[in-house]
Coordinates of N, CA, C and O in Angstrom, one line a residue:
X160 N -8.0 -7.3 8.2 CA -6.7 -6.7 7.7 C -6.2 -7.3 6.4 O -6.1 -8.8 6.6
X161 N -5.7 -6.8 5.5 CA -5.1 -7.5 4.2 C -3.7 -6.8 4.0 O -3.7 -5.5 4.0
X162 N -2.6 -7.4 3.9 CA -1.5 -6.6 3.8 C -0.7 -7.3 2.6 O -1.0 -8.3 2.0
X163 N 0.3 -6.5 2.2 CA 1.0 -7.0 0.9 C 1.5 -8.4 1.0 O 1.7 -9.0 -0.1
X164 N 2.1 -8.7 1.9 CA 2.8 -10.1 2.2 C 1.8 -11.2 2.0 O 2.0 -12.0 1.4
X165 N 0.6 -11.0 2.5 CA -0.5 -11.9 2.3 C -0.8 -11.9 0.7 O -1.0 -13.1 0.3
X166 N -0.8 -10.9 0.2 CA -1.3 -10.9 -1.3 C -0.3 -11.4 -2.1 O -0.6 -12.4 -2.8
X167 N 1.2 -11.3 -1.7 CA 2.3 -12.1 -2.4 C 2.1 -13.6 -2.3 O 2.2 -14.3 -3.3
X168 N 1.7 -14.1 -1.0 CA 1.4 -15.6 -0.8 C 0.2 -15.9 -1.8 O 0.3 -17.1 -2.3
X169 N -0.8 -15.2 -1.7 CA -1.9 -15.6 -2.6 C -1.7 -15.6 -4.1 O -2.2 -16.5 -4.7
X170 N -0.8 -14.8 -4.5 CA -0.4 -14.8 -5.9 C 0.8 -15.6 -6.2 O 1.3 -15.8 -7.4
X171 N 1.4 -16.4 -5.1 CA 2.4 -17.2 -5.3 C 3.8 -16.6 -5.5 O 4.6 -17.1 -6.0
X172 N 3.8 -15.4 -4.9 CA 5.1 -14.6 -5.0 C 5.9 -14.8 -3.7 O 5.2 -14.7 -2.8
X173 N 7.2 -14.7 -3.9 CA 7.9 -14.7 -2.6 C 8.9 -13.7 -2.7 O 9.2 -13.2 -3.8
X174 N 9.7 -13.4 -1.7 CA 10.7 -12.4 -1.6 C 11.1 -12.1 -0.3 O 10.7 -12.8 0.6
X175 N 12.1 -11.3 -0.2 CA 12.6 -10.9 1.2 C 14.1 -10.2 0.9 O 14.6 -10.5 -0.1
X176 N 14.5 -9.4 1.8 CA 15.5 -8.9 1.8 C 15.8 -7.7 0.6 O 16.8 -7.4 0.3
X177 N 14.6 -7.1 0.2 CA 14.5 -6.2 -0.7 C 15.0 -4.8 -0.2 O 15.4 -4.0 -1.0
X178 N 14.7 -4.6 1.1 CA 14.9 -3.3 1.6 C 16.0 -3.0 2.6 O 16.2 -3.9 3.4
X179 N 16.4 -1.9 2.7 CA 17.4 -1.6 3.5 C 16.9 -1.2 4.8 O 16.1 -0.3 4.9
X180 N 17.4 -1.8 5.9 CA 16.7 -1.6 7.2 C 17.1 0.0 7.7 O 16.4 0.4 8.7
X181 N 18.0 0.8 7.0 CA 18.3 2.1 7.5 C 17.5 3.2 6.8 O 17.7 4.2 6.8
X182 N 16.3 2.6 6.1 CA 15.5 3.6 5.4 C 14.8 4.6 6.4 O 14.5 4.3 7.5
X183 N 14.3 5.7 5.7 CA 13.4 6.5 6.5 C 12.0 6.2 6.3 O 11.3 6.5 5.3
X184 N 11.4 5.3 7.2 CA 10.1 4.8 6.9 C 9.0 5.7 7.6 O 9.1 6.2 8.6
X185 N 8.0 6.0 6.7 CA 6.9 6.6 7.0 C 5.6 5.8 6.7 O 5.6 5.4 5.8
X186 N 4.5 6.1 7.5 CA 3.3 5.3 7.2 C 2.1 6.5 7.0 O 2.1 7.5 7.8
X187 N 1.5 6.2 6.1 CA 0.3 7.1 5.7 C -1.0 6.4 5.5 O -0.9 5.2 5.1
X188 N -2.1 6.8 6.0 CA -3.4 6.2 5.9 C -4.5 6.9 5.4 O -4.3 8.3 5.6
X189 N -5.0 6.5 4.5 CA -6.3 7.1 3.7 C -7.5 6.3 4.1 O -7.6 5.1 4.3
X190 N -8.6 7.1 3.9 CA -10.0 6.6 4.1 C -10.6 6.2 2.8 O -10.4 6.9 1.7
X191 N -11.0 5.0 2.7 CA -11.4 4.5 1.4 C -12.8 4.9 1.1 O -13.7 5.0 2.0
X192 N -13.2 5.2 -0.3 CA -14.5 5.6 -0.6 C -15.4 4.4 -0.8 O -16.5 4.5 -0.6
X193 N -14.8 3.3 -1.2 CA -15.4 2.0 -1.3 C -14.4 0.9 -1.1 O -13.3 0.9 -1.0
X194 N -15.2 -0.3 -0.8 CA -14.2 -1.5 -0.6 C -13.4 -1.9 -1.7 O -13.6 -1.3 -2.9
X195 N -12.2 -2.4 -1.5 CA -11.2 -2.6 -2.4 C -11.3 -4.0 -2.9 O -11.6 -5.0 -2.1
X196 N -11.4 -4.2 -4.3 CA -11.6 -5.5 -4.9 C -10.3 -6.3 -4.9 O -9.1 -5.6 -4.8
X197 N -10.3 -7.6 -5.1 CA -9.1 -8.4 -5.2 C -8.2 -8.0 -6.6 O -7.1 -8.0 -6.4
X198 N -9.0 -7.5 -7.5 CA -8.2 -6.9 -8.8 C -7.4 -5.7 -8.4 O -6.3 -5.6 -8.8
X199 N -8.2 -4.9 -7.6 CA -7.5 -3.6 -7.2 C -6.1 -3.9 -6.3 O -5.2 -3.4 -6.4
X200 N -6.4 -4.8 -5.4 CA -5.3 -5.3 -4.6 C -4.2 -5.8 -5.4 O -3.1 -5.7 -5.0
X201 N -4.5 -6.7 -6.4 CA -3.4 -7.2 -7.2 C -2.6 -6.1 -7.8 O -1.5 -6.1 -8.0
X202 N -3.4 -5.0 -8.3 CA -2.6 -4.1 -9.1 C -1.8 -3.3 -8.0 O -0.7 -2.8 -8.4
X203 N -2.3 -2.8 -6.9 CA -1.5 -2.2 -5.8 C -0.3 -3.0 -5.6 O 0.6 -2.3 -5.3
X204 N -0.5 -4.3 -5.4 CA 0.8 -5.2 -5.0 C 1.8 -5.0 -6.1 O 2.9 -4.9 -6.0
X205 N 1.4 -5.0 -7.3 CA 2.3 -4.8 -8.4 C 2.9 -3.4 -8.5 O 4.2 -3.2 -8.6
X206 N 2.1 -2.5 -8.2 CA 2.6 -1.1 -8.0 C 3.8 -0.8 -6.9 O 4.6 -0.2 -7.0
X207 N 3.4 -1.8 -5.8 CA 4.0 -1.5 -4.6 C 5.6 -2.0 -4.9 O 6.5 -1.5 -4.4
X208 N 5.8 -3.1 -5.6 CA 7.1 -3.6 -6.1 C 7.8 -2.5 -7.0 O 9.0 -2.4 -6.7
X209 N 7.1 -2.0 -7.9 CA 7.5 -1.2 -8.9 C 8.1 0.3 -8.3 O 9.1 0.7 -8.5
X210 N 7.2 0.8 -7.4 CA 7.5 2.1 -6.9 C 8.2 2.1 -5.5 O 8.6 3.1 -5.2
X211 N 8.4 0.9 -4.9 CA 9.3 0.9 -3.8 C 8.5 1.1 -2.4 O 9.0 1.3 -1.4
X212 N 7.2 0.7 -2.5 CA 6.4 0.9 -1.2 C 6.7 -0.4 -0.3 O 6.8 -1.5 -0.9
X213 N 7.0 -0.1 0.9 CA 7.4 -1.4 1.7 C 6.4 -2.2 1.9 O 6.5 -3.4 1.8
X214 N 5.3 -1.7 2.2 CA 4.1 -2.6 2.6 C 2.8 -1.8 2.5 O 2.8 -0.5 2.7
X215 N 1.8 -2.4 2.4 CA 0.4 -1.7 2.6 C -0.5 -2.7 3.3 O -0.2 -3.8 3.3
X216 N -1.7 -2.1 3.9 CA -2.7 -2.9 4.5 C -3.8 -2.3 4.2 O -4.1 -1.1 4.3
X217 N -5.0 -3.2 4.1 CA -6.2 -2.6 4.0 C -7.0 -3.1 5.3 O -7.0 -4.3 5.7
X218 N -7.7 -2.0 5.9 CA -8.4 -2.5 7.1 C -9.9 -2.1 6.7 O -10.5 -1.1 6.5
X219 N -10.5 -3.4 6.3 CA -11.8 -3.3 5.8 C -12.8 -2.9 6.7 O -13.9 -2.2 6.3
X220 N -12.7 -3.2 8.0 CA -13.6 -2.6 9.1 C -13.8 -1.2 9.3 O -14.8 -0.5 9.3
X221 N -12.5 -0.5 9.2 CA -12.6 0.8 9.4 C -12.4 1.7 8.0 O -12.4 2.8 7.8
X222 N -12.6 0.9 6.8 CA -12.5 1.4 5.6 C -11.2 2.3 5.3 O -11.5 3.7 5.0
X223 N -10.1 1.8 5.6 CA -8.8 2.5 5.5 C -7.8 1.8 4.7 O -7.9 0.5 4.7
X224 N -6.9 2.3 4.0 CA -5.6 1.8 3.6 C -4.6 2.4 4.1 O -4.4 3.7 4.0
X225 N -3.5 1.7 4.6 CA -2.3 2.3 5.0 C -1.0 1.9 4.2 O -0.9 0.6 3.8
X226 N -0.1 2.8 4.0 CA 1.1 2.4 3.4 C 2.3 2.8 4.2 O 2.4 3.8 4.9
X227 N 3.4 1.9 4.1 CA 4.6 2.1 4.7 C 5.7 2.4 3.6 O 5.7 1.4 2.7
X228 N 6.4 3.5 3.5 CA 7.3 3.7 2.4 C 8.4 4.6 2.9 O 8.5 4.9 4.0
X229 N 9.4 4.5 2.0 CA 10.7 5.0 2.4 C 10.7 6.6 1.9 O 10.6 6.9 0.6
X230 N 10.6 7.5 2.8 CA 10.4 8.8 2.5 C 11.5 9.5 1.7 O 11.4 10.6 1.1
X231 N 12.9 8.8 1.9 CA 13.9 9.2 1.0 C 13.9 9.0 -0.4 O 14.5 9.5 -1.2
X232 N 12.9 8.1 -0.7 CA 12.8 7.6 -2.2 C 11.4 8.1 -2.8 O 11.3 8.3 -4.0
X233 N 10.3 8.2 -1.9 CA 9.1 8.5 -2.5 C 8.5 9.7 -1.8 O 8.9 9.9 -0.6
X234 N 7.6 10.6 -2.6 CA 7.0 11.5 -1.9 C 5.5 11.0 -1.7 O 5.0 10.1 -2.2
X235 N 4.8 11.9 -0.6 CA 3.4 11.5 -0.4 C 2.5 11.6 -1.6 O 1.7 10.6 -1.8
X236 N 2.8 12.6 -2.5 CA 1.9 12.7 -3.6 C 2.2 11.4 -4.6 O 1.3 11.1 -5.2
X237 N 3.4 10.8 -4.5 CA 3.5 9.7 -5.4 C 2.8 8.4 -4.9 O 2.3 7.6 -5.6
X238 N 2.7 8.3 -3.5 CA 1.9 7.3 -2.8 C 0.5 7.4 -3.3 O -0.2 6.4 -3.7
X239 N -0.1 8.6 -3.3 CA -1.5 8.9 -3.6 C -1.7 8.5 -5.2 O -2.7 8.1 -5.5
X240 N -0.6 8.8 -5.9 CA -0.7 8.4 -7.3 C -0.9 7.0 -7.7 O -1.6 6.5 -8.4
X241 N -0.1 6.2 -6.8 CA -0.2 4.8 -6.9 C -1.6 4.3 -6.7 O -2.1 3.4 -7.3
X242 N -2.4 4.9 -5.7 CA -3.7 4.5 -5.5 C -4.5 4.7 -6.6 O -5.3 4.1 -7.0
X243 N -4.5 5.9 -7.3 CA -5.1 6.4 -8.4 C -5.0 5.3 -9.5 O -5.8 4.8 -10.3
X244 N -3.6 5.0 -9.8 CA -3.3 4.0 -10.9 C -3.9 2.5 -10.6 O -4.3 1.9 -11.5
X245 N -4.1 2.2 -9.3 CA -4.7 1.0 -9.0 C -6.2 1.2 -9.1 O -6.9 0.0 -8.9
X246 N -6.7 2.2 -9.3 CA -8.1 2.5 -9.4 C -8.8 2.5 -8.0 O -10.1 2.2 -7.9
X247 N -8.1 2.9 -6.9 CA -8.8 3.0 -5.6 C -8.9 4.3 -5.2 O -8.2 5.3 -5.1
X248 N -10.3 4.7 -4.9 CA -10.7 5.9 -4.6 C -10.7 6.2 -3.1 O -11.1 5.2 -2.4
X249 N -10.2 7.2 -2.6 CA -10.0 7.6 -1.1 C -10.7 9.1 -1.0 O -10.8 9.8 -2.0
X250 N -11.2 9.1 0.2 CA -12.0 10.3 0.4 C -11.1 11.3 1.2 O -11.3 12.5 0.9
X251 N -10.1 10.9 2.1 CA -9.3 11.9 2.8 C -8.0 11.2 3.4 O -8.1 10.0 3.3
X252 N -6.9 11.9 3.6 CA -5.9 11.4 4.3 C -6.2 11.5 5.8 O -6.6 12.3 6.4
X253 N -6.0 10.3 6.4 CA -6.4 10.2 8.0 C -5.2 10.7 8.8 O -5.4 11.4 9.7
X254 N -4.0 10.3 8.4 CA -2.9 10.9 9.2 C -1.8 11.4 8.4 O -1.8 11.3 7.2

C-alpha cells in the first residue's frame, strides 16, 4: 500500500491540520489499468493538495487506488478527473 502521507515524506513535504474534522468524508476505489509510476504518484500528490482530496492510497497487490475526500467540496466526477490529470488509467469504479 502507498498513501499520500508516505508520498509527502518521500518528497520532503510536511503538513497537518489542513482539514476540518466535521467534513463529510467519502471513500471511492477504482481498479487500475496498469501499475502507477512514481511520477504519477507525485502528480497525484500535487493534485490532492490542490483539489482538497484528504488522502489516497494505492494497493498494488489488488491493482486499486482509493481516495478519501470531502463530499461537501468535491464531486465523484472531479475525483475521476484528478486521476486523468495525473495520467492514471482506471478500468472501473469498485465501490
